[in-house]
CSV table of C-alpha atoms and ligand atoms in Angstrom, one decimal:
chain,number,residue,atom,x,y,z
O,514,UNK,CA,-8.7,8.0,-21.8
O,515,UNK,CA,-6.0,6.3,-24.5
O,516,UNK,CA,-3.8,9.3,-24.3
O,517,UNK,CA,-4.0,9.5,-20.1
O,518,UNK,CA,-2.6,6.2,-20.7
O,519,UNK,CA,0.1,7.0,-23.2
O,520,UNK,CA,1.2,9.6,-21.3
O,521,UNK,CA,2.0,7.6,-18.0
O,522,UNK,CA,4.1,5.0,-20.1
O,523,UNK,CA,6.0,7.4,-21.7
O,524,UNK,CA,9.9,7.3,-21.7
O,525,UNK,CA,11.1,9.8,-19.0
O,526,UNK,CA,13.2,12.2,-19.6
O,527,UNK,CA,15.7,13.2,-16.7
O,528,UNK,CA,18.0,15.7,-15.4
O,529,UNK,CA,20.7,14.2,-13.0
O,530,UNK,CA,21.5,16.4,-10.3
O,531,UNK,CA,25.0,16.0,-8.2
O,532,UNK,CA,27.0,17.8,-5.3
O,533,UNK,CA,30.3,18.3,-5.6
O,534,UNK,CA,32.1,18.3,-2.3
O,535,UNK,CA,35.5,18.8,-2.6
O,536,UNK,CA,37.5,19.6,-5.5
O,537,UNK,CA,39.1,16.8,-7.2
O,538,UNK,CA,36.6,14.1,-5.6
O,539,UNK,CA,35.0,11.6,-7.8
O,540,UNK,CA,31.8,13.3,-8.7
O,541,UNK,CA,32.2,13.6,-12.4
O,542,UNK,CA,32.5,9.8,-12.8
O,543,UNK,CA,29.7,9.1,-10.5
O,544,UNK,CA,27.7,11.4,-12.8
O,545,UNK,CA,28.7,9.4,-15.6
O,546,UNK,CA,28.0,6.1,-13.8
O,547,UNK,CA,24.9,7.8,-13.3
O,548,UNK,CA,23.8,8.5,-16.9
O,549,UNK,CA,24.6,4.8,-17.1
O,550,UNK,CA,22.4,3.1,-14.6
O,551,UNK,CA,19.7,5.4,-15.7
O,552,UNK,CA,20.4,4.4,-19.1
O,553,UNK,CA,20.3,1.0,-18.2
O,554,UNK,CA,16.8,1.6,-16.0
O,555,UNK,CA,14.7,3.2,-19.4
O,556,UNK,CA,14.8,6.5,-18.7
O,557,UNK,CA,16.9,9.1,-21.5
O,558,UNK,CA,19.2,12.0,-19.8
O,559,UNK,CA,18.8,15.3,-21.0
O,560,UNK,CA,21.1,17.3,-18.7
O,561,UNK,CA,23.5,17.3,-15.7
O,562,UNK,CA,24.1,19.4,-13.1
O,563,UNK,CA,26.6,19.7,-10.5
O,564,UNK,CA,27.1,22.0,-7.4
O,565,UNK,CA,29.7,22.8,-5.8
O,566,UNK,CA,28.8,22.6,-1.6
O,567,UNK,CA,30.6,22.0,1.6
O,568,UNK,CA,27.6,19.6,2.7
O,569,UNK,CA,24.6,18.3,0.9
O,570,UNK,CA,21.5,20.6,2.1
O,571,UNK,CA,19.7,19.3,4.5
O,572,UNK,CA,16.6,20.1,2.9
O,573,UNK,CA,16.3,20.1,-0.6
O,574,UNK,CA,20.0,18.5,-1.6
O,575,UNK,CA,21.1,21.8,-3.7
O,576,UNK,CA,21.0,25.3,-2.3
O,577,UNK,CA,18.0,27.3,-3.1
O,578,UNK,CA,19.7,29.3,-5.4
O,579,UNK,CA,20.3,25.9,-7.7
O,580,UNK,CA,17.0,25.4,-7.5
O,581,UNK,CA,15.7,27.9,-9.5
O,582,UNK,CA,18.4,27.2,-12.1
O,583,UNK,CA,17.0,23.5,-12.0
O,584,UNK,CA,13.4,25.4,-13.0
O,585,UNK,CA,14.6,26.7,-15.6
O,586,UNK,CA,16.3,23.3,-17.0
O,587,UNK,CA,13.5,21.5,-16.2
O,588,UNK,CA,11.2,23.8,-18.6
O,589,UNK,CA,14.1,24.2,-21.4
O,590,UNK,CA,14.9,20.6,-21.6
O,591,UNK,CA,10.9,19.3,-21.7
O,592,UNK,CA,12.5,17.2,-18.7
O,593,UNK,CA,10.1,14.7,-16.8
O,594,UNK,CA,12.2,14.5,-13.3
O,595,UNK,CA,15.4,14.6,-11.7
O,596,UNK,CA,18.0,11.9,-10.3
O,597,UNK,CA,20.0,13.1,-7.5
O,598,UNK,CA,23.2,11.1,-7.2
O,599,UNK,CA,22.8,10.4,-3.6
O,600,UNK,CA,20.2,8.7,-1.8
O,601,UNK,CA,17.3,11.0,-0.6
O,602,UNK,CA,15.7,11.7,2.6
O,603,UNK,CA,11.9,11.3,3.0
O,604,UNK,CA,11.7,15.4,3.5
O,605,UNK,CA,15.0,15.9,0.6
O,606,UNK,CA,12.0,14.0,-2.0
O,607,UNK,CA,9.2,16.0,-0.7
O,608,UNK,CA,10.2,19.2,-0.8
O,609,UNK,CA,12.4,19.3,-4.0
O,610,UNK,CA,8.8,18.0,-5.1
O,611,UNK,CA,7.0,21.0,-3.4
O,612,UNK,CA,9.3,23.3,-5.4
O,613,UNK,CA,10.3,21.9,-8.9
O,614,UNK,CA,6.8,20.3,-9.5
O,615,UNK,CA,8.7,17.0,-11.2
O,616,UNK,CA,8.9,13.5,-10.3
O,617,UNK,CA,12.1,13.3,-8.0
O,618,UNK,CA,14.2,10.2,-8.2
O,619,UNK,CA,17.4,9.5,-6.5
O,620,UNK,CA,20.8,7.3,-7.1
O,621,UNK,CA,19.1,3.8,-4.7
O,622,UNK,CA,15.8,4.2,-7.0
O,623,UNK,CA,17.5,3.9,-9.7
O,624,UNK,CA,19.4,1.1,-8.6
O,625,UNK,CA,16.6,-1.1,-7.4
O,626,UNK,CA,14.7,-0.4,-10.2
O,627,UNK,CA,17.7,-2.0,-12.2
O,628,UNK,CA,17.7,-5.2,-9.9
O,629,UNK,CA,13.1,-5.5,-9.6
O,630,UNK,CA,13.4,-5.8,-13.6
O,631,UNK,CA,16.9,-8.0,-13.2
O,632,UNK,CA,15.7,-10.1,-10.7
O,633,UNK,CA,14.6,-13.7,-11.8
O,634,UNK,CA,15.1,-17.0,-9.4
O,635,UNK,CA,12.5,-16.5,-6.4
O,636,UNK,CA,15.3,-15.7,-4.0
O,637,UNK,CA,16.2,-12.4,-5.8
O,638,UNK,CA,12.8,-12.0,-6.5
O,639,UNK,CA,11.9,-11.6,-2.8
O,640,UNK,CA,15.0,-9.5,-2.1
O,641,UNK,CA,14.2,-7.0,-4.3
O,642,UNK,CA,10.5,-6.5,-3.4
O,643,UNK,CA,12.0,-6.4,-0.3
O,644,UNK,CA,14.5,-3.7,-0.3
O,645,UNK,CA,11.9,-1.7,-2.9
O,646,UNK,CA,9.6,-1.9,-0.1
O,647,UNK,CA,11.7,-0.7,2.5
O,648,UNK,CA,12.4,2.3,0.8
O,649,UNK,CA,9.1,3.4,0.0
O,650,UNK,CA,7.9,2.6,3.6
O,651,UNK,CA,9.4,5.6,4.7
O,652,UNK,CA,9.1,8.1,1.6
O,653,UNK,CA,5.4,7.9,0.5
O,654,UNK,CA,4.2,10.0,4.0
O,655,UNK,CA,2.3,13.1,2.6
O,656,UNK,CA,3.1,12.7,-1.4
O,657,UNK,CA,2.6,10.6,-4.4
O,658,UNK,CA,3.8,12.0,-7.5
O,659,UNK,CA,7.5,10.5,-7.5
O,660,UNK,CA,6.2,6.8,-6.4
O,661,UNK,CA,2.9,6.8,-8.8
O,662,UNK,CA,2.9,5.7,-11.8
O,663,UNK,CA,2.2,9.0,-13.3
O,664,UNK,CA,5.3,10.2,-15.1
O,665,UNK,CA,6.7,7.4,-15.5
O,666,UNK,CA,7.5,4.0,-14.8
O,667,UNK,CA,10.7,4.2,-13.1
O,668,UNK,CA,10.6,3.6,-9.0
O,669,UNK,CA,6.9,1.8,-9.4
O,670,UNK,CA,7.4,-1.7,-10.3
O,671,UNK,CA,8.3,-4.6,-8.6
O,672,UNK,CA,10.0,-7.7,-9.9
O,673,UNK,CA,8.5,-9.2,-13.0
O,674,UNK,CA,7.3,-5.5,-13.6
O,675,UNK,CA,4.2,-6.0,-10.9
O,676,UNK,CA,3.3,-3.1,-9.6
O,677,UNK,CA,4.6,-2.2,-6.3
O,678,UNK,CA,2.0,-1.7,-3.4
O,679,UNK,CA,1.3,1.9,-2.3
O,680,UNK,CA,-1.0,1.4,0.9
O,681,UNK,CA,1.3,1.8,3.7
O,682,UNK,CA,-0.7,-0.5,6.1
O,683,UNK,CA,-0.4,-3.3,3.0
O,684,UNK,CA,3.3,-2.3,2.4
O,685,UNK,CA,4.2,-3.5,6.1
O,686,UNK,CA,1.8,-6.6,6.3
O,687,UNK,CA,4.0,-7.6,2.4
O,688,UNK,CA,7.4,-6.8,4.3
O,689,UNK,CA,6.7,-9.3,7.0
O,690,UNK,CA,5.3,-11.7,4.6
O,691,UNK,CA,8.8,-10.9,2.3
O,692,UNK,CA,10.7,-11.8,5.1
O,693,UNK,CA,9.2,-15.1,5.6
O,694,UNK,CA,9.4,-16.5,3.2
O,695,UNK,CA,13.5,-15.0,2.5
O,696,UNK,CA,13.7,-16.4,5.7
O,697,UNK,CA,12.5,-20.4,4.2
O,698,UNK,CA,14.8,-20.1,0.9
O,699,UNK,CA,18.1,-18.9,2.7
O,700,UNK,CA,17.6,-21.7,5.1
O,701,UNK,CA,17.6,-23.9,2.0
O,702,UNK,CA,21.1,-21.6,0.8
O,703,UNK,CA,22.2,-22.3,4.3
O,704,UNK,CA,21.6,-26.2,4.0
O,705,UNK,CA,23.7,-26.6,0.3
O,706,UNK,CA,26.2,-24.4,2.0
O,707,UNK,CA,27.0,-26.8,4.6
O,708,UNK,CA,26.9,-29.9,2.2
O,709,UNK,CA,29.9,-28.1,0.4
O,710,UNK,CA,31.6,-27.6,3.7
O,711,UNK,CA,31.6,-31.0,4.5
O,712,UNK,CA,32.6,-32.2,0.8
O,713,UNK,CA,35.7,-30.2,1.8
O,714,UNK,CA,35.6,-29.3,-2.2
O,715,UNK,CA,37.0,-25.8,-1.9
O,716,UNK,CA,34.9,-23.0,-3.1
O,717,UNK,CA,36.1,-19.4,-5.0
O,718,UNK,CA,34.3,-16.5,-5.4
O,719,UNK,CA,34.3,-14.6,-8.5
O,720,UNK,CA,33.6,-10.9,-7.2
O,721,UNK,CA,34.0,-7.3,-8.9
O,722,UNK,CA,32.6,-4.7,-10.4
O,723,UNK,CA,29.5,-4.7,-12.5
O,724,UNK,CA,30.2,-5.3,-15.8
O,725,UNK,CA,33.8,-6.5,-15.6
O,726,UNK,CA,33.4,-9.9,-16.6
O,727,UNK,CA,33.1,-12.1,-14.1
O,728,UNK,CA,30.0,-14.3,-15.4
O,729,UNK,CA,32.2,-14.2,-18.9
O,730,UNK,CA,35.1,-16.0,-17.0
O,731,UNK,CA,33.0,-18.8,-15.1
O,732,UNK,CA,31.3,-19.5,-18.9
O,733,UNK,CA,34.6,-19.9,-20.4
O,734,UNK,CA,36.3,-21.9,-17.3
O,735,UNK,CA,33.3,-24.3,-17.2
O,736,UNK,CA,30.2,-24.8,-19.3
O,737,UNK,CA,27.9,-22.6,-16.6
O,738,UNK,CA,26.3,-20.5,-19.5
O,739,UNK,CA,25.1,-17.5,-17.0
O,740,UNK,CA,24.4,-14.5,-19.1
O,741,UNK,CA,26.8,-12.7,-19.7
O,742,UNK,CA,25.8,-9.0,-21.5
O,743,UNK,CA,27.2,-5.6,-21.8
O,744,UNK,CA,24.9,-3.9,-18.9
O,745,UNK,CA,25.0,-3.4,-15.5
O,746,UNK,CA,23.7,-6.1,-13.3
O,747,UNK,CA,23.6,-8.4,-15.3
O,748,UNK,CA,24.0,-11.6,-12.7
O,749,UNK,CA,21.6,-11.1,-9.5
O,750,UNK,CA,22.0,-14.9,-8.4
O,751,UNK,CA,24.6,-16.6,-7.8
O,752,UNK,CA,25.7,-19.5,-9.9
O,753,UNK,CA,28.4,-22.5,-8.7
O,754,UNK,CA,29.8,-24.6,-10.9
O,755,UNK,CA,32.4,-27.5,-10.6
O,756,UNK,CA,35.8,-26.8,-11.8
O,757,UNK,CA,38.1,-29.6,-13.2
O,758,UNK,CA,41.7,-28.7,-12.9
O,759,UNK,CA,44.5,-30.4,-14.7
O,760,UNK,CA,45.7,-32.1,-11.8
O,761,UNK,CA,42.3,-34.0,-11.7
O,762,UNK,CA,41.5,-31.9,-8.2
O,763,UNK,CA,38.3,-29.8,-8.1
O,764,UNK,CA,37.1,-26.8,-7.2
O,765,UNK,CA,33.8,-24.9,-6.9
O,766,UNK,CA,33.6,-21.5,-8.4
O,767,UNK,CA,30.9,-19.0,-7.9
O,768,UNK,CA,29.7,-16.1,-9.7
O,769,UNK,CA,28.4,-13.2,-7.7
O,770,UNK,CA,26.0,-10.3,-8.2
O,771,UNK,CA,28.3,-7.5,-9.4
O,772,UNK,CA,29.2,-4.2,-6.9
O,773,UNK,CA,28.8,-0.4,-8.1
O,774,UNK,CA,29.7,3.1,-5.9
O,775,UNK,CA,26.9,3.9,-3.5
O,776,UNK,CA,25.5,0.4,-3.3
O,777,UNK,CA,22.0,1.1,-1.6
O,778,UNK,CA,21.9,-0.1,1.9
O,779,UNK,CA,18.4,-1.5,1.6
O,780,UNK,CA,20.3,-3.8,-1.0
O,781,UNK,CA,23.3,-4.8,0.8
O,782,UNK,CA,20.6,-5.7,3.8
O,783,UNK,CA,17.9,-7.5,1.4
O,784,UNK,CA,20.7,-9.0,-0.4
O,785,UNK,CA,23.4,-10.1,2.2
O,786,UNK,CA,22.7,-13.9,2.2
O,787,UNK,CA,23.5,-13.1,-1.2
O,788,UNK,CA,26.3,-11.0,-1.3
O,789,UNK,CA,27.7,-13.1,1.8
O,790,UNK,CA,28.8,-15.7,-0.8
O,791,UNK,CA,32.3,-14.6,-1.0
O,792,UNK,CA,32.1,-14.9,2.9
O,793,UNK,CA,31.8,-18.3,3.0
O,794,UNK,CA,34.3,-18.8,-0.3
O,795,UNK,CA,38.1,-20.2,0.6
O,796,UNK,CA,39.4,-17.7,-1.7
O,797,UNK,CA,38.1,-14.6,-4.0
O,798,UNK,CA,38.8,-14.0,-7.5
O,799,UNK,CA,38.8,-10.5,-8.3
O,800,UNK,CA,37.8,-9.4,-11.9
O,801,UNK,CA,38.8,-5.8,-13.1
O,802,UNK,CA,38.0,-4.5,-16.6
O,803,UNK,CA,41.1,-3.4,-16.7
O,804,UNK,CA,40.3,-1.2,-20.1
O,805,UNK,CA,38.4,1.0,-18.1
O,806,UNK,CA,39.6,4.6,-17.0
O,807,UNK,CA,37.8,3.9,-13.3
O,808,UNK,CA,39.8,0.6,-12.7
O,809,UNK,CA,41.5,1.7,-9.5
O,810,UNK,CA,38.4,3.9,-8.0
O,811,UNK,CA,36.0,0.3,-8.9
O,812,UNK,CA,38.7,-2.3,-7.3
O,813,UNK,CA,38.6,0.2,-4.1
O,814,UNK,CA,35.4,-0.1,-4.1
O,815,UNK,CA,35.1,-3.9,-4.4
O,816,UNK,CA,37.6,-4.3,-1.7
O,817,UNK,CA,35.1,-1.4,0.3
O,818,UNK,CA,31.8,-3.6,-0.5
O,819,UNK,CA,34.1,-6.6,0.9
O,820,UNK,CA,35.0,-5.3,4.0
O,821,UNK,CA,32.0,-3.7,4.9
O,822,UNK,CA,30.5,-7.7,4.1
O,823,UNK,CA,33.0,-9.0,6.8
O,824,UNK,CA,35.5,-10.3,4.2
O,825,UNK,CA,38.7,-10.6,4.9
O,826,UNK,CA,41.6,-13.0,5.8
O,827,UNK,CA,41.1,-15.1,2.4
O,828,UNK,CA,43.7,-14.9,-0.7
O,829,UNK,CA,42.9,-13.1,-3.7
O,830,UNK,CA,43.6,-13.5,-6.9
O,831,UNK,CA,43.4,-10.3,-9.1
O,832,UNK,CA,42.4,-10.8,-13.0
O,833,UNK,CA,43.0,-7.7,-15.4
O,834,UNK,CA,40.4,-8.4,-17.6
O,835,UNK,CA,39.8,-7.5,-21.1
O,836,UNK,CA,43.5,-7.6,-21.6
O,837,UNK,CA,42.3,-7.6,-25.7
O,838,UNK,CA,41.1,-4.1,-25.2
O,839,UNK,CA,43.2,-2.5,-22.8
O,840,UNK,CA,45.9,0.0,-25.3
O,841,UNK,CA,47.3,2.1,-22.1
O,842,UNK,CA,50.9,0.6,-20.9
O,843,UNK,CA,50.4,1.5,-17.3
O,844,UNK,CA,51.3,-1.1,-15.0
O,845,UNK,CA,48.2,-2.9,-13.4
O,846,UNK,CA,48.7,-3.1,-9.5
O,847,UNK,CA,47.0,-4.9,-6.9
O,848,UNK,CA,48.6,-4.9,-3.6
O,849,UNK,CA,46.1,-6.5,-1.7
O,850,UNK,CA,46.1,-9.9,-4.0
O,851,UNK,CA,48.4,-12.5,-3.2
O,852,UNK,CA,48.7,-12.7,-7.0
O,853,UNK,CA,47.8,-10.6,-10.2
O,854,UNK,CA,47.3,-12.0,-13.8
O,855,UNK,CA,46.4,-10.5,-17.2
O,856,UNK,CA,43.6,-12.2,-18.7
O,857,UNK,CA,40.9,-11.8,-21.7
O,858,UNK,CA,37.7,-14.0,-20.7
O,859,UNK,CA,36.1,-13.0,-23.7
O,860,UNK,CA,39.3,-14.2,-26.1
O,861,UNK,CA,40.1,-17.3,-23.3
O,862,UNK,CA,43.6,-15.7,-23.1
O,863,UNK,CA,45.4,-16.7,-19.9
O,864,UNK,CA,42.7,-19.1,-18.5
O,865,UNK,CA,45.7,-21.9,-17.9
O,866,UNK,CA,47.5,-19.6,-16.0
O,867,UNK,CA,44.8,-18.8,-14.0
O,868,UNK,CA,43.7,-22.7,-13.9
O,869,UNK,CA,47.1,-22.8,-12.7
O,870,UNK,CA,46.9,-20.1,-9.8
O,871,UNK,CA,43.9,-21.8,-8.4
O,872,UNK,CA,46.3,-25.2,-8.3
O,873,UNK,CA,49.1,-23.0,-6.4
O,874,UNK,CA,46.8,-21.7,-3.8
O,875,UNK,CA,44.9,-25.3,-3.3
O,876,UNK,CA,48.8,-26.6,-3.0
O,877,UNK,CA,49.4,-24.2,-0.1
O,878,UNK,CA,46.1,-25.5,1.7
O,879,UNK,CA,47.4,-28.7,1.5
O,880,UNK,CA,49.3,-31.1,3.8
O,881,UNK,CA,51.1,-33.9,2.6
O,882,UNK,CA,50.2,-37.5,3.2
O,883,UNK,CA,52.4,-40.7,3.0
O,884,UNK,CA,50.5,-43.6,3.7
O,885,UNK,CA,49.9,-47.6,3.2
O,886,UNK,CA,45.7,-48.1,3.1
O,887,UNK,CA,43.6,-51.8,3.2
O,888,UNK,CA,42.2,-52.9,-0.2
O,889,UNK,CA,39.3,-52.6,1.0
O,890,UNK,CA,39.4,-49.0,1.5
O,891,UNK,CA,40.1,-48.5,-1.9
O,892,UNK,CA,37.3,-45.7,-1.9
O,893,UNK,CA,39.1,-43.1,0.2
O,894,UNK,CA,41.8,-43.1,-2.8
O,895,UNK,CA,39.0,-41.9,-5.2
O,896,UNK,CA,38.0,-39.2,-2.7
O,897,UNK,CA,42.1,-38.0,-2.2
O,898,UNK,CA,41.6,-38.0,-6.1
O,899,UNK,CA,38.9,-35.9,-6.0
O,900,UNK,CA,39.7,-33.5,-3.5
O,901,UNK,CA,44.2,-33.7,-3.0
O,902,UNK,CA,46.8,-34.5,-5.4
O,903,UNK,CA,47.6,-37.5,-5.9
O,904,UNK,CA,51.7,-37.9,-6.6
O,905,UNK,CA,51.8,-41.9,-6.5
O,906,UNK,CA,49.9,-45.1,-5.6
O,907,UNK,CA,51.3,-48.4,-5.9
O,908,UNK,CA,49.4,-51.3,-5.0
O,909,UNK,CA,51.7,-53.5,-2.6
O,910,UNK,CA,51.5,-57.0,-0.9
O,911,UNK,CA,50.2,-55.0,2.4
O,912,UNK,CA,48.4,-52.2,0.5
O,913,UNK,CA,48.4,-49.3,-1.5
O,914,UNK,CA,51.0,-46.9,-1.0
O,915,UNK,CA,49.7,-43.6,-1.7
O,916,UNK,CA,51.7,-40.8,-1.3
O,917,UNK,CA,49.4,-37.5,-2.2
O,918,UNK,CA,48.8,-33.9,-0.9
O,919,UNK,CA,45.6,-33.9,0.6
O,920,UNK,CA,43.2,-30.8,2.3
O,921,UNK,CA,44.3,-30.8,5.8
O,922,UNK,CA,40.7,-32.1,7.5
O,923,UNK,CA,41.6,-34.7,5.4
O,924,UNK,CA,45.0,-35.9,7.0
O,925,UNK,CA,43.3,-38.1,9.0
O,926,UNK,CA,41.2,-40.0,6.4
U,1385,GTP,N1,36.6,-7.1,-24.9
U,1385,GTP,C1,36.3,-7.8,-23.9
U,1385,GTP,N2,35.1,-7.8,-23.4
U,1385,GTP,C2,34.8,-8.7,-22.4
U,1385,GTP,C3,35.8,-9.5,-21.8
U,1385,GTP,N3,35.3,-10.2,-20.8
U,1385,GTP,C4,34.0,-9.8,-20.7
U,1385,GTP,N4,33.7,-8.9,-21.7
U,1385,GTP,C5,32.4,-8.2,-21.9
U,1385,GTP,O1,32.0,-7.4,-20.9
U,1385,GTP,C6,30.6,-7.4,-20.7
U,1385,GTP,C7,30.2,-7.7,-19.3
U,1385,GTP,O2,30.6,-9.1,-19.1
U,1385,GTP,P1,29.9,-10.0,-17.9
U,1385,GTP,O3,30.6,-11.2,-17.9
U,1385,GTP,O4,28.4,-9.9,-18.1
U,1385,GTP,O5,30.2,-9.1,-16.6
U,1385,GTP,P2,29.8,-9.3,-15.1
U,1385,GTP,O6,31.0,-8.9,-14.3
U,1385,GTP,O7,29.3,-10.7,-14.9
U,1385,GTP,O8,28.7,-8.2,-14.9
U,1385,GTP,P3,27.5,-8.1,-13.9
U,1385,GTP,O9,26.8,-9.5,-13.8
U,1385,GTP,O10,26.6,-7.1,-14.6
U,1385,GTP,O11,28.0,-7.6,-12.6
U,1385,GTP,C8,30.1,-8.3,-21.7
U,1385,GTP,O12,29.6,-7.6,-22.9
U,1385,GTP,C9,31.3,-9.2,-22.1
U,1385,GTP,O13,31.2,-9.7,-23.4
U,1385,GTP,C10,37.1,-9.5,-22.4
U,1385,GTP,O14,38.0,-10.2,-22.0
U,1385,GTP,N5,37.3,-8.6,-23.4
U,1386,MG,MG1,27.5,-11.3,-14.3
């Protein structure tokens, strides 16, 4: 019985599969993005293949002919499964199953499998399960080999690495209960949300994608200490911390879960109260590892992901990260910021400037106020501290002048 056991823990071994369908198009990177969330997921690839098609087959993904040659891989290579780099249909998964005898995985497995052993506050938790859930709901009709837990691990467990439920009937029941109880802790989200509206503090986002070191600038701008690691996904929840710039002025920045090509819809659903951060952000700060080859494909995607979250109309400012590593001299672009800069989180080179940027667009926000208040309200010159500029105060026989730039729903203070 041991080795039964052995056998279904063992480390799978996969081939990725891709369609190519038109020359020139991004399908070699997204292979290699591939290799890399499966990487990242546990499982070791031992092969790629690509086809060239005009459309993705209906039925099994590759034509038949590819099919065979994926046999023949499959056998050579000691392979386990496959990963196709697009998300599956229900019939795609069951008859590449039918033919190839292998556990079939696809791009939005791979993915959530990332974020279920990610996933750590109760929030993402529950979005996870969530979005695992609603993907198997519709894919374990007929078949169980790819979603058992025989040949591997990959595509089976849930968050905290507890076992996903198989019973259909059950599945459903947990999806209502899921959404319940989503529905209770982004009520809370909603409630803190609101509170920071009102405290007209003034709240950036830190978006981009994963890996290009967003959580590494909100650690080095504040104390947050968010992990920060060389693997994708690393930040599932998002974490706000206070700002203190020089001019005494605050604002809030948050760090957001990283985007990626082909971001699983199930996600984007199960995660939107999350992902809809930058929505309810004053402005976005864009992060780009700017020493990688796929810069300009990955900030078109971010700015994709954003529309698609109903983001838009804020001002941007666009970081080139990783300055410290980047040897190329091509000029870094971004014509949808209101403002680039180069920056190294990791090295804390440029942080004033961008300190500074944050200052400039708070400035622009801002309408200026020239005005004598009672002693006694001395307390609404600690909030114009906290949330304008102050330029002067002199305390005077009828008051204190006070001459500051202040948020404009605060004109009338
Ligand atoms: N060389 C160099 N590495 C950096 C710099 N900034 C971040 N990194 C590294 O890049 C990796 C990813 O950084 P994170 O801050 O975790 O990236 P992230 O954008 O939060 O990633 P996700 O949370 O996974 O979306 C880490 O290994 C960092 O140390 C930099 O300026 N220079
Ligand atoms: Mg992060």
């Amino acid at each position: 019985m041991q080795t039964v056991y052995e056998n279904t823990e063992m480390t799978e071994r996969v081939i990725l599969v891709g369609i190519c369908l038109s020359e020139g198009d991004d399908t070699e990177d997204s292979m290699a993005e591939l290799e890399e969330l499966c990487n990242t997921a546990g499982a070791v690839t031992v092969g790629k293949i690509v086809q060239n098609r005009e459309q993705v087959h209906p039925g099994h993904y590759v034509g038949t002919g590819k099919l065979e040659e994926i046999a023949e891989m499959l056998e050579a290579l000691e392979a386990t499964g496959i990963v196709c780099d697009d998300e599956l249909s229900p019939a795609q998964i069951k008859n590449l199953e039918n033919e190839l005898h292998c556990k079939v995985m696809d791009r939005t497995l791979i993915i959530l499998d990332i974020f279920a052993q990610r996933a750590t506050t109760s929030e993402g938790k529950i979005q996870v399960e969530l979005a695992q859930l609603r993907y198997r709901a519709t894919r374990l009709v007929g078949y169980g080999r790819s979603l058992s837990r025989q040949g591997g691990k990959i595509g089976t467990r849930g968050p905290g690495e507890k076992k996903l439920e198989v019973d259909r009937r059950l599945i459903k029941n947990r999806i209502s209960q899921l959404k319940g109880e989503l529905a209770d802790v982004q009520r809370h989200r909603e409630v803190t949300r609101l509170n920071r509206e009102k405290s007209s503090t003034r709240v950036a986002a830190i978006v981009g994608y994963t890996n290009a070191g967003k959580s590494t600038l909100l650690n080095h701008l504040t104390d947050a200490e968010v992990l920060e690691e060389d693997k994708l996904f690393a930040t599932l929840d998002p974490t706000t911390r206070n700002l203190k710039l020089d001019s005494g002025q605050e604002i809030l920045l948050t760090d957001t879960v990283g985007f990626v090509r082909k971001l699983p819809h199930h996600l984007v659903e199960a995660f939107k109260s999350t992902l809809e951060e930058a929505k309810y952000a004053d402005y976005i700060i864009h992060v780009v590892d700017a020493s990688n080859p796929q810069r300009d494909k990955q900030m078109h995607i971010v700015y994709e992901t954003l529309n698609q979250l109903g983001v838009s109309g804020k001002k941007i400012l666009t970081l080139f990260n990783k300055q410290d590593i980047v040897y190329d001299k091509e000029v870094l672009k971004d014509l949808k910021a209101d403002k680039t800069l180069l920056i190294s989180a990791k090295k804390e080179e440029g942080l004033e400037a961008v300190k500074e940027a944050l200052e400039e667009f708070l400035r622009e926000d801002k309408t200026l106020l020239e005005k004598v208040f009672r002693y006694e309200d001395a307390s609404k010159i600690q909030s114009i501290r906290k949330y304008g500029e102050l330029l002067e105060e002199e305390y005077r026989q009828d008051g204190i002048y006070v001459k500051a730039y202040v948020p404009k729903e605060m004109y009338n203070i």
